[in-house]
mmCIF file of C-alpha atoms in Angstrom:
data_model
loop_
_atom_site.group_PDB
_atom_site.id
_atom_site.type_symbol
_atom_site.label_atom_id
_atom_site.label_comp_id
_atom_site.label_asym_id
_atom_site.label_seq_id
_atom_site.Cartn_x
_atom_site.Cartn_y
_atom_site.Cartn_z
ATOM 1 C CA MET A 1 52.143 148.507 81.691
ATOM 2 C CA LYS A 2 54.308 147.121 78.916
ATOM 3 C CA HIS A 3 58.049 147.044 79.627
ATOM 4 C CA HIS A 4 59.783 146.481 76.294
ATOM 5 C CA SER A 5 62.993 145.662 78.145
ATOM 6 C CA LEU A 6 61.293 142.700 79.849
ATOM 7 C CA ILE A 7 62.187 139.991 77.343
ATOM 8 C CA PHE A 8 60.371 136.646 77.353
ATOM 9 C CA LEU A 9 61.953 133.793 75.368
ATOM 10 C CA THR A 10 59.510 131.154 74.184
ATOM 11 C CA GLY A 11 59.832 128.078 72.037
ATOM 12 C CA PHE A 12 59.575 124.349 72.259
ATOM 13 C CA SER A 13 61.672 122.418 74.747
ATOM 14 C CA GLY A 14 65.155 122.150 73.221
ATOM 15 C CA SER A 15 64.884 125.340 71.147
ATOM 16 C CA GLY A 16 67.707 127.013 73.087
ATOM 17 C CA LYS A 17 65.899 129.246 75.597
ATOM 18 C CA SER A 18 67.997 128.262 78.624
ATOM 19 C CA THR A 19 71.228 128.278 76.611
ATOM 20 C CA ILE A 20 70.675 131.532 74.703
ATOM 21 C CA GLY A 21 68.894 133.322 77.574
ATOM 22 C CA PRO A 22 71.866 133.952 79.916
ATOM 23 C CA LEU A 23 74.127 134.918 77.001
ATOM 24 C CA LEU A 24 71.500 137.293 75.628
ATOM 25 C CA ALA A 25 70.949 138.861 79.052
ATOM 26 C CA ASN A 26 74.699 139.391 79.417
ATOM 27 C CA SER A 27 74.921 140.904 75.939
ATOM 28 C CA LEU A 28 72.089 143.341 76.733
ATOM 29 C CA GLY A 29 73.291 144.079 80.280
ATOM 30 C CA PHE A 30 70.070 142.569 81.687
ATOM 31 C CA GLU A 31 69.347 140.044 84.450
ATOM 32 C CA PHE A 32 68.398 136.458 83.493
ATOM 33 C CA ILE A 33 65.695 134.262 85.021
ATOM 34 C CA ASP A 34 64.693 130.727 84.030
ATOM 35 C CA LEU A 35 60.968 130.454 84.856
ATOM 36 C CA ASP A 36 61.092 126.684 85.450
ATOM 37 C CA ARG A 37 64.016 127.118 87.852
ATOM 38 C CA GLU A 38 62.101 129.825 89.757
ATOM 39 C CA ILE A 39 59.115 127.452 90.016
ATOM 40 C CA GLU A 40 61.358 124.670 91.341
ATOM 41 C CA ILE A 41 62.745 127.018 93.989
ATOM 42 C CA ALA A 42 59.255 128.165 95.027
ATOM 43 C CA ALA A 43 57.942 124.573 95.199
ATOM 44 C CA ALA A 44 61.158 123.133 96.681
ATOM 45 C CA LYS A 45 61.036 120.278 94.171
ATOM 46 C CA SER A 46 61.816 119.516 90.531
ATOM 47 C CA ILE A 47 59.394 120.082 87.652
ATOM 48 C CA ASN A 48 59.223 116.295 87.194
ATOM 49 C CA ARG A 49 58.222 115.853 90.863
ATOM 50 C CA ILE A 50 55.627 118.647 90.631
ATOM 51 C CA PHE A 51 54.046 116.930 87.605
ATOM 52 C CA ALA A 52 54.223 113.466 89.242
ATOM 53 C CA GLU A 53 53.036 114.441 92.724
ATOM 54 C CA ASP A 54 50.754 117.436 92.145
ATOM 55 C CA GLY A 55 49.757 117.204 88.481
ATOM 56 C CA GLU A 56 49.985 119.575 85.537
ATOM 57 C CA ALA A 57 47.193 121.870 86.806
ATOM 58 C CA ALA A 58 49.149 122.603 90.001
ATOM 59 C CA PHE A 59 52.290 123.248 87.953
ATOM 60 C CA ARG A 60 50.434 125.672 85.646
ATOM 61 C CA GLU A 61 49.102 127.589 88.670
ATOM 62 C CA LEU A 62 52.634 127.905 90.092
ATOM 63 C CA GLU A 63 53.772 129.054 86.652
ATOM 64 C CA LEU A 64 51.141 131.808 86.539
ATOM 65 C CA ARG A 65 51.884 133.033 90.074
ATOM 66 C CA THR A 66 55.609 133.160 89.339
ATOM 67 C CA LEU A 67 54.998 135.051 86.074
ATOM 68 C CA GLU A 68 52.834 137.599 87.888
ATOM 69 C CA LYS A 69 55.795 138.433 90.144
ATOM 70 C CA ILE A 70 58.185 138.699 87.199
ATOM 71 C CA GLY A 71 55.746 140.779 85.106
ATOM 72 C CA GLN A 72 56.585 144.042 86.873
ATOM 73 C CA GLN A 73 60.324 143.827 86.157
ATOM 74 C CA GLU A 74 62.411 145.603 83.538
ATOM 75 C CA ARG A 75 65.786 144.911 81.930
ATOM 76 C CA MET A 76 65.379 141.172 82.299
ATOM 77 C CA VAL A 77 65.461 138.129 80.022
ATOM 78 C CA VAL A 78 63.077 135.357 81.086
ATOM 79 C CA SER A 79 63.282 131.833 79.685
ATOM 80 C CA LEU A 80 59.748 130.411 79.596
ATOM 81 C CA GLY A 81 58.709 126.778 79.731
ATOM 82 C CA GLY A 82 57.670 125.363 76.359
ATOM 83 C CA GLY A 83 53.970 125.109 77.259
ATOM 84 C CA VAL A 84 53.446 128.339 79.204
ATOM 85 C CA LEU A 85 51.754 130.130 76.290
ATOM 86 C CA GLU A 86 48.976 127.503 76.216
ATOM 87 C CA ASN A 87 47.611 129.126 79.370
ATOM 88 C CA ASP A 88 45.532 132.115 78.192
ATOM 89 C CA ARG A 89 46.180 134.069 81.395
ATOM 90 C CA CYS A 90 49.953 133.554 81.100
ATOM 91 C CA PHE A 91 49.889 134.530 77.421
ATOM 92 C CA GLU A 92 47.956 137.715 78.167
ATOM 93 C CA LEU A 93 50.293 138.646 81.034
ATOM 94 C CA ILE A 94 53.382 138.112 78.870
ATOM 95 C CA SER A 95 51.889 139.987 75.891
ATOM 96 C CA THR A 96 50.847 143.001 77.944
ATOM 97 C CA HIS A 97 53.948 143.260 80.145
ATOM 98 C CA GLY A 98 56.919 142.532 77.896
ATOM 99 C CA THR A 99 58.463 141.603 74.575
ATOM 100 C CA LEU A 100 57.915 137.999 73.454
ATOM 101 C CA ILE A 101 60.575 136.285 71.327
ATOM 102 C CA TYR A 102 60.041 132.905 69.682
ATOM 103 C CA LEU A 103 63.127 130.718 69.224
ATOM 104 C CA LYS A 104 61.912 128.555 66.348
ATOM 105 C CA SER A 105 63.320 125.117 65.519
ATOM 106 C CA SER A 106 62.127 122.283 63.293
ATOM 107 C CA PRO A 107 60.689 119.077 64.799
ATOM 108 C CA GLU A 108 63.677 117.119 63.446
ATOM 109 C CA ILE A 109 66.250 119.358 65.162
ATOM 110 C CA LEU A 110 64.209 119.449 68.368
ATOM 111 C CA THR A 111 64.068 115.634 68.400
ATOM 112 C CA LEU A 112 67.858 115.438 67.955
ATOM 113 C CA ARG A 113 68.373 117.870 70.833
ATOM 114 C CA LEU A 114 65.868 116.143 73.129
ATOM 115 C CA GLN A 115 66.372 112.424 72.478
ATOM 116 C CA ASN A 116 68.954 111.961 75.260
ATOM 117 C CA LYS A 117 67.326 114.239 77.843
ATOM 118 C CA THR A 118 65.750 112.640 80.906
ATOM 119 C CA ASP A 119 64.526 115.716 82.771
ATOM 120 C CA ARG A 120 61.556 116.713 80.580
ATOM 121 C CA PRO A 121 58.024 115.520 81.478
ATOM 122 C CA LEU A 122 56.980 115.638 77.815
ATOM 123 C CA LEU A 123 59.565 112.930 76.993
ATOM 124 C CA LYS A 124 57.907 110.359 79.215
ATOM 125 C CA GLY A 125 55.035 108.027 78.410
ATOM 126 C CA PRO A 126 51.934 107.706 80.629
ATOM 127 C CA ASP A 127 53.673 104.883 82.511
ATOM 128 C CA GLY A 128 56.710 107.118 83.225
ATOM 129 C CA ARG A 129 59.049 105.334 80.810
ATOM 130 C CA LYS A 130 61.365 107.292 78.509
ATOM 131 C CA LEU A 131 59.991 107.517 74.972
ATOM 132 C CA THR A 132 61.817 106.087 71.962
ATOM 133 C CA ARG A 133 63.291 108.467 69.361
ATOM 134 C CA GLU A 134 60.290 107.849 67.067
ATOM 135 C CA GLU A 135 57.831 108.503 69.887
ATOM 136 C CA ILE A 136 59.707 111.707 70.796
ATOM 137 C CA GLN A 137 59.542 112.883 67.170
ATOM 138 C CA GLN A 138 55.792 112.166 67.080
ATOM 139 C CA ARG A 139 55.191 113.939 70.409
ATOM 140 C CA VAL A 140 57.276 116.958 69.335
ATOM 141 C CA THR A 141 55.439 117.222 66.001
ATOM 142 C CA GLU A 142 51.994 116.975 67.640
ATOM 143 C CA LEU A 143 52.748 119.470 70.408
ATOM 144 C CA LEU A 144 54.475 121.881 68.040
ATOM 145 C CA GLU A 145 51.428 121.885 65.736
ATOM 146 C CA LYS A 146 49.253 122.714 68.748
ATOM 147 C CA ARG A 147 51.573 125.398 70.194
ATOM 148 C CA GLU A 148 52.899 127.028 67.004
ATOM 149 C CA PRO A 149 49.947 129.431 66.493
ATOM 150 C CA ARG A 150 50.662 130.990 69.906
ATOM 151 C CA TYR A 151 54.425 130.959 69.409
ATOM 152 C CA MET A 152 53.975 132.844 66.131
ATOM 153 C CA LYS A 153 52.222 135.716 67.941
ATOM 154 C CA ALA A 154 55.628 136.709 69.332
ATOM 155 C CA ASP A 155 56.996 140.207 68.742
ATOM 156 C CA LEU A 156 60.147 138.711 67.201
ATOM 157 C CA VAL A 157 60.976 135.279 65.723
ATOM 158 C CA LEU A 158 64.486 133.807 65.450
ATOM 159 C CA PHE A 159 65.176 130.550 63.582
ATOM 160 C CA THR A 160 67.775 128.595 65.570
ATOM 161 C CA ASP A 161 68.216 125.350 63.582
ATOM 162 C CA ALA A 162 71.426 125.970 61.668
ATOM 163 C CA LYS A 163 72.937 128.808 63.686
ATOM 164 C CA LYS A 164 75.750 128.772 66.183
ATOM 165 C CA ILE A 165 74.748 130.064 69.614
ATOM 166 C CA GLY A 166 76.978 133.143 69.347
ATOM 167 C CA THR A 167 75.437 134.083 65.999
ATOM 168 C CA SER A 168 71.909 133.664 67.409
ATOM 169 C CA VAL A 169 72.737 135.850 70.415
ATOM 170 C CA GLU A 170 74.287 138.594 68.257
ATOM 171 C CA GLU A 171 71.342 138.613 65.852
ATOM 172 C CA LEU A 172 68.830 138.613 68.688
ATOM 173 C CA THR A 173 70.651 141.414 70.541
ATOM 174 C CA ARG A 174 70.456 143.623 67.433
ATOM 175 C CA LYS A 175 66.760 142.800 66.888
ATOM 176 C CA ILE A 176 65.873 143.501 70.527
ATOM 177 C CA GLU A 177 67.778 146.784 70.650
ATOM 178 C CA ARG A 178 65.975 147.936 67.469
ATOM 179 C CA HIS A 179 62.633 146.765 68.877
ATOM 180 C CA ILE A 180 63.141 148.605 72.188
ATOM 181 C CA ARG A 181 64.200 151.812 70.376
ATOM 182 C CA ARG A 182 61.161 151.632 68.062
ATOM 183 C CA ALA A 183 58.773 150.855 70.926
ATOM 184 C CA SER A 184 60.211 153.669 73.067
ATOM 185 C CA LYS A 185 59.902 156.135 70.168
ATOM 186 C CA ASN A 186 56.293 155.082 69.532
ATOM 187 C CA THR A 187 55.475 155.460 73.238
ATOM 188 C CA GLN A 188 56.993 158.961 73.340
ATOM 189 C CA GLU A 189 55.025 160.030 70.258
ATOM 190 C CA LYS A 190 51.669 159.074 71.854
#
């Protein structure tokens, strides 16, 4: 069953999901969950360690199992990992159980936000070394091209490049409240 008040935030790493998520949840009077943090708690190790020790396939399975537990909730904002929508089962679960919101940013802004981060597996080369700024920009552009078609299937899209966080949260709160009212009205009419 679809719970329109179960809000999933998607977007590329660095798009603002973990920053905007708690503020949005507070503004709506909802609970906030960061999916990656929930996975780390369940696995008792960091995302980087899961990728290094168990591989991406094991991480994606943990991601799906954690999402299945969250999928029955209401009045919650969930920050998703940047690649979760690549998994067809995760995408279907999210689409059928809640409202998906894409926080959209340009590759240039994402690169600026990510270039000094050390905790993201996608910012490391095959040998584990941190990528250069140019390599980060190339990786972001390639992955964004691959992921964007799924991201754009979101119920709502918010461009975050040139906005202050408070402005993004206010705009998103209004959009979500309108979306929930519309969805509730449509459900009652059926």
